[in-house]
Coordinates of N, CA, C and O in Angstrom, one line a residue:
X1 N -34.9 -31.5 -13.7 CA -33.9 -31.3 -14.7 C -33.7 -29.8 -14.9 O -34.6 -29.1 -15.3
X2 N -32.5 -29.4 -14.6 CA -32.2 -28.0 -15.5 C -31.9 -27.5 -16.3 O -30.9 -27.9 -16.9
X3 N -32.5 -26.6 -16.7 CA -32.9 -25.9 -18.0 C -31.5 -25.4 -18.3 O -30.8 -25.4 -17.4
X4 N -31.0 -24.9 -19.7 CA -30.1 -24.3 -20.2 C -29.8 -23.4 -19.9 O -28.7 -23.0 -19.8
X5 N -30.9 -22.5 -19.7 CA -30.9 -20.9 -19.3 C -30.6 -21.3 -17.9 O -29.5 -20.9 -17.7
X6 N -31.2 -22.1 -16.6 CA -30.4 -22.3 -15.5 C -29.1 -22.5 -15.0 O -28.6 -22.3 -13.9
X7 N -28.4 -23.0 -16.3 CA -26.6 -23.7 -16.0 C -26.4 -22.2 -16.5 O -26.0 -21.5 -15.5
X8 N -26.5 -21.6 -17.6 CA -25.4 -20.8 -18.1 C -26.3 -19.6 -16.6 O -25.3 -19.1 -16.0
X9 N -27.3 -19.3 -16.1 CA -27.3 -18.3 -14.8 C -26.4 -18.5 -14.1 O -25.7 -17.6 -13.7
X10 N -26.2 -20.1 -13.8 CA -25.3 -20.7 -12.6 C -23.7 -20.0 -12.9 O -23.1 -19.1 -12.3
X11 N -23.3 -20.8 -14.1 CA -22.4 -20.6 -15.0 C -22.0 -18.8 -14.5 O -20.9 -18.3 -14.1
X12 N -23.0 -18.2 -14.7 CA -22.7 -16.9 -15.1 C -22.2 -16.6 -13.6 O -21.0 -16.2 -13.5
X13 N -22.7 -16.7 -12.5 CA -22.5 -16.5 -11.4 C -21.6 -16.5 -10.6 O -21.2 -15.6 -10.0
X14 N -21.0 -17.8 -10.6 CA -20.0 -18.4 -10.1 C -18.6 -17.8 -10.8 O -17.5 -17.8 -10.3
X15 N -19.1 -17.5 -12.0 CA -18.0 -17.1 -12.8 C -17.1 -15.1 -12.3 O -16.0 -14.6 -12.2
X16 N -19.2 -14.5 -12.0 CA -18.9 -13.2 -11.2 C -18.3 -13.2 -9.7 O -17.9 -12.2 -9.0
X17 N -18.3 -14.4 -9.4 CA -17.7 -14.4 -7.5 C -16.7 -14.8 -7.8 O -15.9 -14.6 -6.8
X18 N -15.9 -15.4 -9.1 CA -14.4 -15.5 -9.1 C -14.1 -14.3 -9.7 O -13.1 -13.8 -9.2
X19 N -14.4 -13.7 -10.4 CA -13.7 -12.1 -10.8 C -13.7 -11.3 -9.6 O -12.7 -10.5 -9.7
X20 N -14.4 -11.3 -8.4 CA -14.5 -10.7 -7.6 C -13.3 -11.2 -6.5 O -12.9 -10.4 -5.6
X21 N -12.7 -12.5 -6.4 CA -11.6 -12.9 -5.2 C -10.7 -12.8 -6.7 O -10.9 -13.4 -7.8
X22 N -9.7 -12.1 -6.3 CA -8.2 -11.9 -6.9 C -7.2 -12.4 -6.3 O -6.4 -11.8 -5.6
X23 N -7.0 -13.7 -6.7 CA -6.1 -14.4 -5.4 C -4.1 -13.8 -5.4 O -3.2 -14.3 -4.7
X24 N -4.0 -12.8 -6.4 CA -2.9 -12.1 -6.2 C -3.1 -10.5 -5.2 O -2.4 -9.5 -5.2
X25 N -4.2 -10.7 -4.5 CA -4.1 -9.4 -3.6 C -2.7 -9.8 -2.7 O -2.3 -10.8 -2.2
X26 N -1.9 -8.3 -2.7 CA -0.7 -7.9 -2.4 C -0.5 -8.3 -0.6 O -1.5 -8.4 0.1
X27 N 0.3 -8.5 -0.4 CA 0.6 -8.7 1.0 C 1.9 -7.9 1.4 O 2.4 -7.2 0.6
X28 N 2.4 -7.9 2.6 CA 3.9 -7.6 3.5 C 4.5 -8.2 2.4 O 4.9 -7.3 1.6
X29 N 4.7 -9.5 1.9 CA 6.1 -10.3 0.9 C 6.3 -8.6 0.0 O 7.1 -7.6 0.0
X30 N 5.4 -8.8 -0.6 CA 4.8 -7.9 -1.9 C 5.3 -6.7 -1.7 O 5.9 -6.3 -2.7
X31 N 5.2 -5.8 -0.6 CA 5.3 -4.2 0.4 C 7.3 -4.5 1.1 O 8.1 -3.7 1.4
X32 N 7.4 -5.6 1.1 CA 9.1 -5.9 1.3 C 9.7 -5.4 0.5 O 10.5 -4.5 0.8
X33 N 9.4 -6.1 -0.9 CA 10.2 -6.4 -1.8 C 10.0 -4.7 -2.2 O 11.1 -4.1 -2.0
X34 N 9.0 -3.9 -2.6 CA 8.9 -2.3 -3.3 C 9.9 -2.0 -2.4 O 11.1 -1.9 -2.8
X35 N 9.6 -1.8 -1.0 CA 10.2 -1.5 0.1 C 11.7 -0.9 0.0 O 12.3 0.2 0.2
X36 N 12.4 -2.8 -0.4 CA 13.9 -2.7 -0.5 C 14.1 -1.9 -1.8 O 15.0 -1.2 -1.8
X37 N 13.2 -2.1 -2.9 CA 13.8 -1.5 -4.2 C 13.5 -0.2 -4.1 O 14.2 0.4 -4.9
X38 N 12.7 0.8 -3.1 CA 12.6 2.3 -3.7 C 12.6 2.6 -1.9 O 12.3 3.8 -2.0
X39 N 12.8 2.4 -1.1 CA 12.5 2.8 0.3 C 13.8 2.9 1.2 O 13.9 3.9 1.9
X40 N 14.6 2.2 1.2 CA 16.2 1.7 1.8 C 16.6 2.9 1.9 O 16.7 3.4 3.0
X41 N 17.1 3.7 0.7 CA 17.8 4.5 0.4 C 18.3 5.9 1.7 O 19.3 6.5 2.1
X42 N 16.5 5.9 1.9 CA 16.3 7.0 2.9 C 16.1 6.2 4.1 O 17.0 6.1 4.9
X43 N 15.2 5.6 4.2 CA 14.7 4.9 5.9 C 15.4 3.7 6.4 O 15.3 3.2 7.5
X44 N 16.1 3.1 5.3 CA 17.1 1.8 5.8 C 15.9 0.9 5.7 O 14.7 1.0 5.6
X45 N 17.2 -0.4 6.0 CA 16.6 -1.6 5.7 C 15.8 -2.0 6.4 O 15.0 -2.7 5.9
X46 N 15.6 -1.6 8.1 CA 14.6 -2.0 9.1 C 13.2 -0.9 9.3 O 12.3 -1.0 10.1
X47 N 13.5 0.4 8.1 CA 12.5 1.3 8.1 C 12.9 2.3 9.5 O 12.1 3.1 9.9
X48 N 14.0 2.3 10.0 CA 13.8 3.5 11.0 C 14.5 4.4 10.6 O 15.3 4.8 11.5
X49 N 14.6 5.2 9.2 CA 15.2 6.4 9.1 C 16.5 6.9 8.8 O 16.9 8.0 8.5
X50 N 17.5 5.3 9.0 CA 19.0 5.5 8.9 C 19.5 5.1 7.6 O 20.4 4.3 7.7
X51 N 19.1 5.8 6.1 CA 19.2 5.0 5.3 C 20.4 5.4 4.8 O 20.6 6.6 5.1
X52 N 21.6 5.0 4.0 CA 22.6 5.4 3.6 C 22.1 7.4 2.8 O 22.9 8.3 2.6
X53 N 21.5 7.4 2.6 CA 21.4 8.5 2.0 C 20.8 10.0 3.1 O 21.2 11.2 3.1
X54 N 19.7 9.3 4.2 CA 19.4 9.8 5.3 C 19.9 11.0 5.4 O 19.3 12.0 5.3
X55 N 21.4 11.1 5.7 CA 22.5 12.0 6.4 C 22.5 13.6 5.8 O 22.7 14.6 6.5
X56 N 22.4 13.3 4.3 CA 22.4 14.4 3.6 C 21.0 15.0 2.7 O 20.9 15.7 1.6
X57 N 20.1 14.4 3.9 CA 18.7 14.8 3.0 C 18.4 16.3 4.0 O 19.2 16.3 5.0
X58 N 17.7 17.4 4.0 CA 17.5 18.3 4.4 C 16.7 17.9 5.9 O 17.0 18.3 7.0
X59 N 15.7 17.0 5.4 CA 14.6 16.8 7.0 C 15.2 15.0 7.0 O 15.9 14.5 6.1
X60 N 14.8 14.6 7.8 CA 15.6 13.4 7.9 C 14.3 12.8 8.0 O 13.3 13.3 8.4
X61 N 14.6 11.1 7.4 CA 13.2 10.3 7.1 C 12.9 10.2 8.4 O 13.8 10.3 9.2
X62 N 11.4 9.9 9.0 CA 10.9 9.4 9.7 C 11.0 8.3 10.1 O 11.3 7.4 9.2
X63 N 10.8 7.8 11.8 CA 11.5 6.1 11.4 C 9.6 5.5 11.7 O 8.7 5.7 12.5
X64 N 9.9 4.7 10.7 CA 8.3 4.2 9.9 C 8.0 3.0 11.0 O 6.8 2.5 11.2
X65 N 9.1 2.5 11.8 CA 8.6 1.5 13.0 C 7.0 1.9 14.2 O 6.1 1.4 14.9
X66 N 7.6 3.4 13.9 CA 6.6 3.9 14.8 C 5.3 4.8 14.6 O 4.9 5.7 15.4
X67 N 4.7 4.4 13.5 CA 3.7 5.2 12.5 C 2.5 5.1 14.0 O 1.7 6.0 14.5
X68 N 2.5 3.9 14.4 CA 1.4 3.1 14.9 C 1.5 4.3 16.5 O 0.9 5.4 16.5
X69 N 2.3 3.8 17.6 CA 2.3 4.4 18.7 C 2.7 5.6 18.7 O 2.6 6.3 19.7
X70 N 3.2 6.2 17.0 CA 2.9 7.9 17.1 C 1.7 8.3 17.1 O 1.3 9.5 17.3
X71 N 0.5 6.8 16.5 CA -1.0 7.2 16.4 C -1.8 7.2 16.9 O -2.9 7.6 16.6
X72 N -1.3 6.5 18.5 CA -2.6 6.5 19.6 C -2.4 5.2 19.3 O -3.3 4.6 19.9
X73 N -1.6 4.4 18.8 CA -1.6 2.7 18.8 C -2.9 2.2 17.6 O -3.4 1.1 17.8
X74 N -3.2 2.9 16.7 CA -3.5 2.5 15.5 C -3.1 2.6 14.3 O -3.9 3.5 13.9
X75 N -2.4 2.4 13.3 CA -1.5 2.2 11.9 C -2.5 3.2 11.6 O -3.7 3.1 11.8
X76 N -1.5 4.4 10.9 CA -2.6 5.7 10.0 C -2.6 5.4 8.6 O -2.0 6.1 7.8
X77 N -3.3 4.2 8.3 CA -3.5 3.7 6.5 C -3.6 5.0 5.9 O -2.7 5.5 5.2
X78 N -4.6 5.5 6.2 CA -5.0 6.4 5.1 C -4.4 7.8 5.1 O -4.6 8.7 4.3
X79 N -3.2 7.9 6.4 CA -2.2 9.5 6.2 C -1.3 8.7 5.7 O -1.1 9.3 4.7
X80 N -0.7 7.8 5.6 CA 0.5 6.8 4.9 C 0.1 6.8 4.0 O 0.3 7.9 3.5
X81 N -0.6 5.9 3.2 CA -1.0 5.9 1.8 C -1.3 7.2 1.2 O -0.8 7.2 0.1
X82 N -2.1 8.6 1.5 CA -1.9 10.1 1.2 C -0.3 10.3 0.9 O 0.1 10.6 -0.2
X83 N 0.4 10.3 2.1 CA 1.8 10.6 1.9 C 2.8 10.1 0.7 O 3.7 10.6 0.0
X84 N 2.3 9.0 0.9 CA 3.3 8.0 0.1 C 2.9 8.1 -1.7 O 3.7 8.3 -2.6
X85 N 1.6 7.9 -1.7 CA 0.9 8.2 -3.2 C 1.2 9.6 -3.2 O 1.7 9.7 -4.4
X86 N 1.2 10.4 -2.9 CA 1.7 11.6 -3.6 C 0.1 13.0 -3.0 O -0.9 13.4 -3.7
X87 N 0.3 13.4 -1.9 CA -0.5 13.9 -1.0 C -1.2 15.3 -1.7 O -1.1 16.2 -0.8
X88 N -1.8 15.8 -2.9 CA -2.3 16.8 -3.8 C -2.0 18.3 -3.0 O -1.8 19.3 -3.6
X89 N -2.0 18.2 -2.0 CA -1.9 19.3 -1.0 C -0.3 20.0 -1.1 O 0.4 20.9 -1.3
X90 N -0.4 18.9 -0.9 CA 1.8 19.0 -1.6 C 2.0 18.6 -2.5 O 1.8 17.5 -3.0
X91 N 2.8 19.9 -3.1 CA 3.7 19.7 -4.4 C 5.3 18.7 -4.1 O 5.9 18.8 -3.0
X92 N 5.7 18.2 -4.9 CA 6.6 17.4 -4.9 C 8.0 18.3 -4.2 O 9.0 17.9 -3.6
X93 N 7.7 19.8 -4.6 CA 9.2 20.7 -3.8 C 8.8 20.9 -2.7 O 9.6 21.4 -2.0
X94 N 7.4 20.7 -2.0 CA 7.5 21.1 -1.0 C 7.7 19.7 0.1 O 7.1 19.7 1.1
X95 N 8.4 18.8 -0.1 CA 8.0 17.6 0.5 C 9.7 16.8 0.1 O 9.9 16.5 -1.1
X96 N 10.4 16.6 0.6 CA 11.3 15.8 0.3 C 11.7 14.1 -0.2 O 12.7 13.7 -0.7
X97 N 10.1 13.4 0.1 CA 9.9 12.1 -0.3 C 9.3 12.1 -2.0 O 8.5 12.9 -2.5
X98 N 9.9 11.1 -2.7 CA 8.9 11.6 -3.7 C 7.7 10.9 -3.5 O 7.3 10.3 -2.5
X99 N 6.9 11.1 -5.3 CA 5.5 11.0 -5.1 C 5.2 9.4 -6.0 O 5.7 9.2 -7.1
X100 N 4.6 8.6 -5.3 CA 4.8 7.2 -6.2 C 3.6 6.8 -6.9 O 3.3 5.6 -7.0
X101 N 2.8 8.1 -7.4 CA 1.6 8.0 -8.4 C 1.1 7.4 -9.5 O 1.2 6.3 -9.9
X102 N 0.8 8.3 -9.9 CA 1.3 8.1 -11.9 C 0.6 6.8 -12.0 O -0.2 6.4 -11.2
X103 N 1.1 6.2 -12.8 CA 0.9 4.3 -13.7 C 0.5 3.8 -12.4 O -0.5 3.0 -12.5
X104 N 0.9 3.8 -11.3 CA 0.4 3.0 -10.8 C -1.2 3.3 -10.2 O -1.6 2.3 -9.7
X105 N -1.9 4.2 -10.3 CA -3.0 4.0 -10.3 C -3.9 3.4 -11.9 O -4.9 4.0 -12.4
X106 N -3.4 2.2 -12.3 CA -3.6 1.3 -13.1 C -4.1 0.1 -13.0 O -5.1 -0.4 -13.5
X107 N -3.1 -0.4 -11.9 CA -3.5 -1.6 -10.6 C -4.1 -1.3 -9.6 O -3.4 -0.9 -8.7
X108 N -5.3 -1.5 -9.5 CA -6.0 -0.6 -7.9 C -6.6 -2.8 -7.7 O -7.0 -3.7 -8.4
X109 N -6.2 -2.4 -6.0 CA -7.0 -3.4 -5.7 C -8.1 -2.7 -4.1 O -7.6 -1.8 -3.5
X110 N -9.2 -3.2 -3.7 CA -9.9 -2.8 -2.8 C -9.1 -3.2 -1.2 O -8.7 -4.3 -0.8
X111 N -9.0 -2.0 -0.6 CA -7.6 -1.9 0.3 C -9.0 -1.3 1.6 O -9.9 -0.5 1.3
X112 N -9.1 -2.0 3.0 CA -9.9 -1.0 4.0 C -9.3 0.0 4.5 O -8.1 0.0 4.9
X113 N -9.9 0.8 4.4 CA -9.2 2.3 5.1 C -9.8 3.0 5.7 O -10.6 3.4 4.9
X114 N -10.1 3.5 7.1 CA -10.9 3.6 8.1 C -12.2 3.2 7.9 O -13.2 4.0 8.0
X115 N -12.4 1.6 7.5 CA -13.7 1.0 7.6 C -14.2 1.4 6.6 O -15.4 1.4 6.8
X116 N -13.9 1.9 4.8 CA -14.0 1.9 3.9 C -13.3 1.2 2.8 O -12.1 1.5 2.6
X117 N -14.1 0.4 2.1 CA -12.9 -0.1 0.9 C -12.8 1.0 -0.1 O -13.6 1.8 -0.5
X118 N -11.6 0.7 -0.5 CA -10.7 2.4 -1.0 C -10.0 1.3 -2.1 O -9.7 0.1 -1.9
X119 N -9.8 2.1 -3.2 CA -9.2 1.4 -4.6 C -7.9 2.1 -4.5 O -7.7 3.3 -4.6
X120 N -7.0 0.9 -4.2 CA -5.7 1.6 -4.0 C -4.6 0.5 -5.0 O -4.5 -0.8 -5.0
X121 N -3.7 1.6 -5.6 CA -2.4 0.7 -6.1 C -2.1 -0.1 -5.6 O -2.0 0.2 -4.4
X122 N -1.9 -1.4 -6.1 CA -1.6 -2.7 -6.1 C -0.2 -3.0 -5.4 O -0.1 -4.2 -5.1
X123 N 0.9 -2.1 -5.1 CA 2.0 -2.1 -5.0 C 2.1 -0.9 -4.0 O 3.2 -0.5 -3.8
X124 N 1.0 -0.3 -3.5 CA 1.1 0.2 -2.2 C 0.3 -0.2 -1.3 O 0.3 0.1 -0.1
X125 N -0.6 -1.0 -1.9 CA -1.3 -1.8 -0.8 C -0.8 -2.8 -0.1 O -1.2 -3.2 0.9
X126 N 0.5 -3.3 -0.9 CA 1.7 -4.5 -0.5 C 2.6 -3.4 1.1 O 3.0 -3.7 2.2
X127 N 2.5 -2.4 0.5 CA 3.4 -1.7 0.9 C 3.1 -0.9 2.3 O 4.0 -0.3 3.0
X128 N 2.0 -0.9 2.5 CA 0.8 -0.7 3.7 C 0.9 -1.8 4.5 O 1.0 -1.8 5.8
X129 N 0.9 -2.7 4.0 CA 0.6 -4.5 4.4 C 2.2 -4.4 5.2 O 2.2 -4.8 6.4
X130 N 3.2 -4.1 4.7 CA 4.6 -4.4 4.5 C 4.9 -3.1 6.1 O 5.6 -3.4 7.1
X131 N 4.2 -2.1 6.0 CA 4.7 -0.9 6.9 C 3.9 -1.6 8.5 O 4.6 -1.8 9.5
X132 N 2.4 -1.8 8.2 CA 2.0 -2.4 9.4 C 2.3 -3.5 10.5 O 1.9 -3.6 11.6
X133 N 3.4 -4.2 9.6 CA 3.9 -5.6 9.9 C 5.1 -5.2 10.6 O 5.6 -6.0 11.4
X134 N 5.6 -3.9 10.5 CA 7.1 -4.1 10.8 C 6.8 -2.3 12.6 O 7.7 -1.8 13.4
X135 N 5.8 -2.0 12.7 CA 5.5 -1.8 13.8 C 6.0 -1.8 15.4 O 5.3 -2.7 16.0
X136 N 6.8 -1.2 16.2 CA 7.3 -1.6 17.2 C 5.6 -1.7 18.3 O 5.6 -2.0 19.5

């Protein structure tokens, strides 16, 4: 028979392995959707750079299909997510993209990034998920 103190250990345990799986970790749907609402503007709707605004930006967006085979054929998580979060090295004038920091390091979910888990916004980790997926 088990003891009281046994169930509530159990209790306690089972209870720490579900705080630990967050079954809303962000995916590509998640990295679509930011995508279309703050990304279009400059890189267009398929991510290559042609975005209605493109034309009259100073440096013209990057087209994001090719992050990977510009990398040696590996997705650069962790120069993307630098860039994209807001790269400390650069100031916001020196960089034409803005910086998508701030509040959102509020929601951090654990993201791998060269074979380290890394606490990253919740809504760029969608958005990583969202960039890798769309890859030539």
């Amino acid at each position: 028979m088990h003891t009281t103190f046994q169930i509530f250990a159990g209790l306690g345990a089972l209870a720490g392995l579900v705080a630990c799986t967050d079954p809303s970790m962000p995916d590509d749907t998640d990295g679509r959707t930011f995508f279309a609402d703050n990304c279009t503007s400059c890189h267009g709707m398929q991510g290559r750079g042609d975005g209605p605004l493109s034309a009259s930006l100073p440096t013209a967006p990057p087209d994001l299909t090719t992050l990977t085979s510009r990398n040696g054929g590996t997705f650069p998580a962790a120069r993307a997510l630098s860039y994209i979060y807001g790269d400390p090295a650069q100031g916001h004038l020196a960089r034409v993209m803005p910086q998508f920091g701030g509040a959102m390091a509020e929601d951090l979910v654990p993201v791998e990034i060269d074979g380290t888990l890394t606490p990253t916004p919740r809504v760029l980790a969608g958005l990583l998920a969202y960039l890798e997926s769309i890859q030539d």
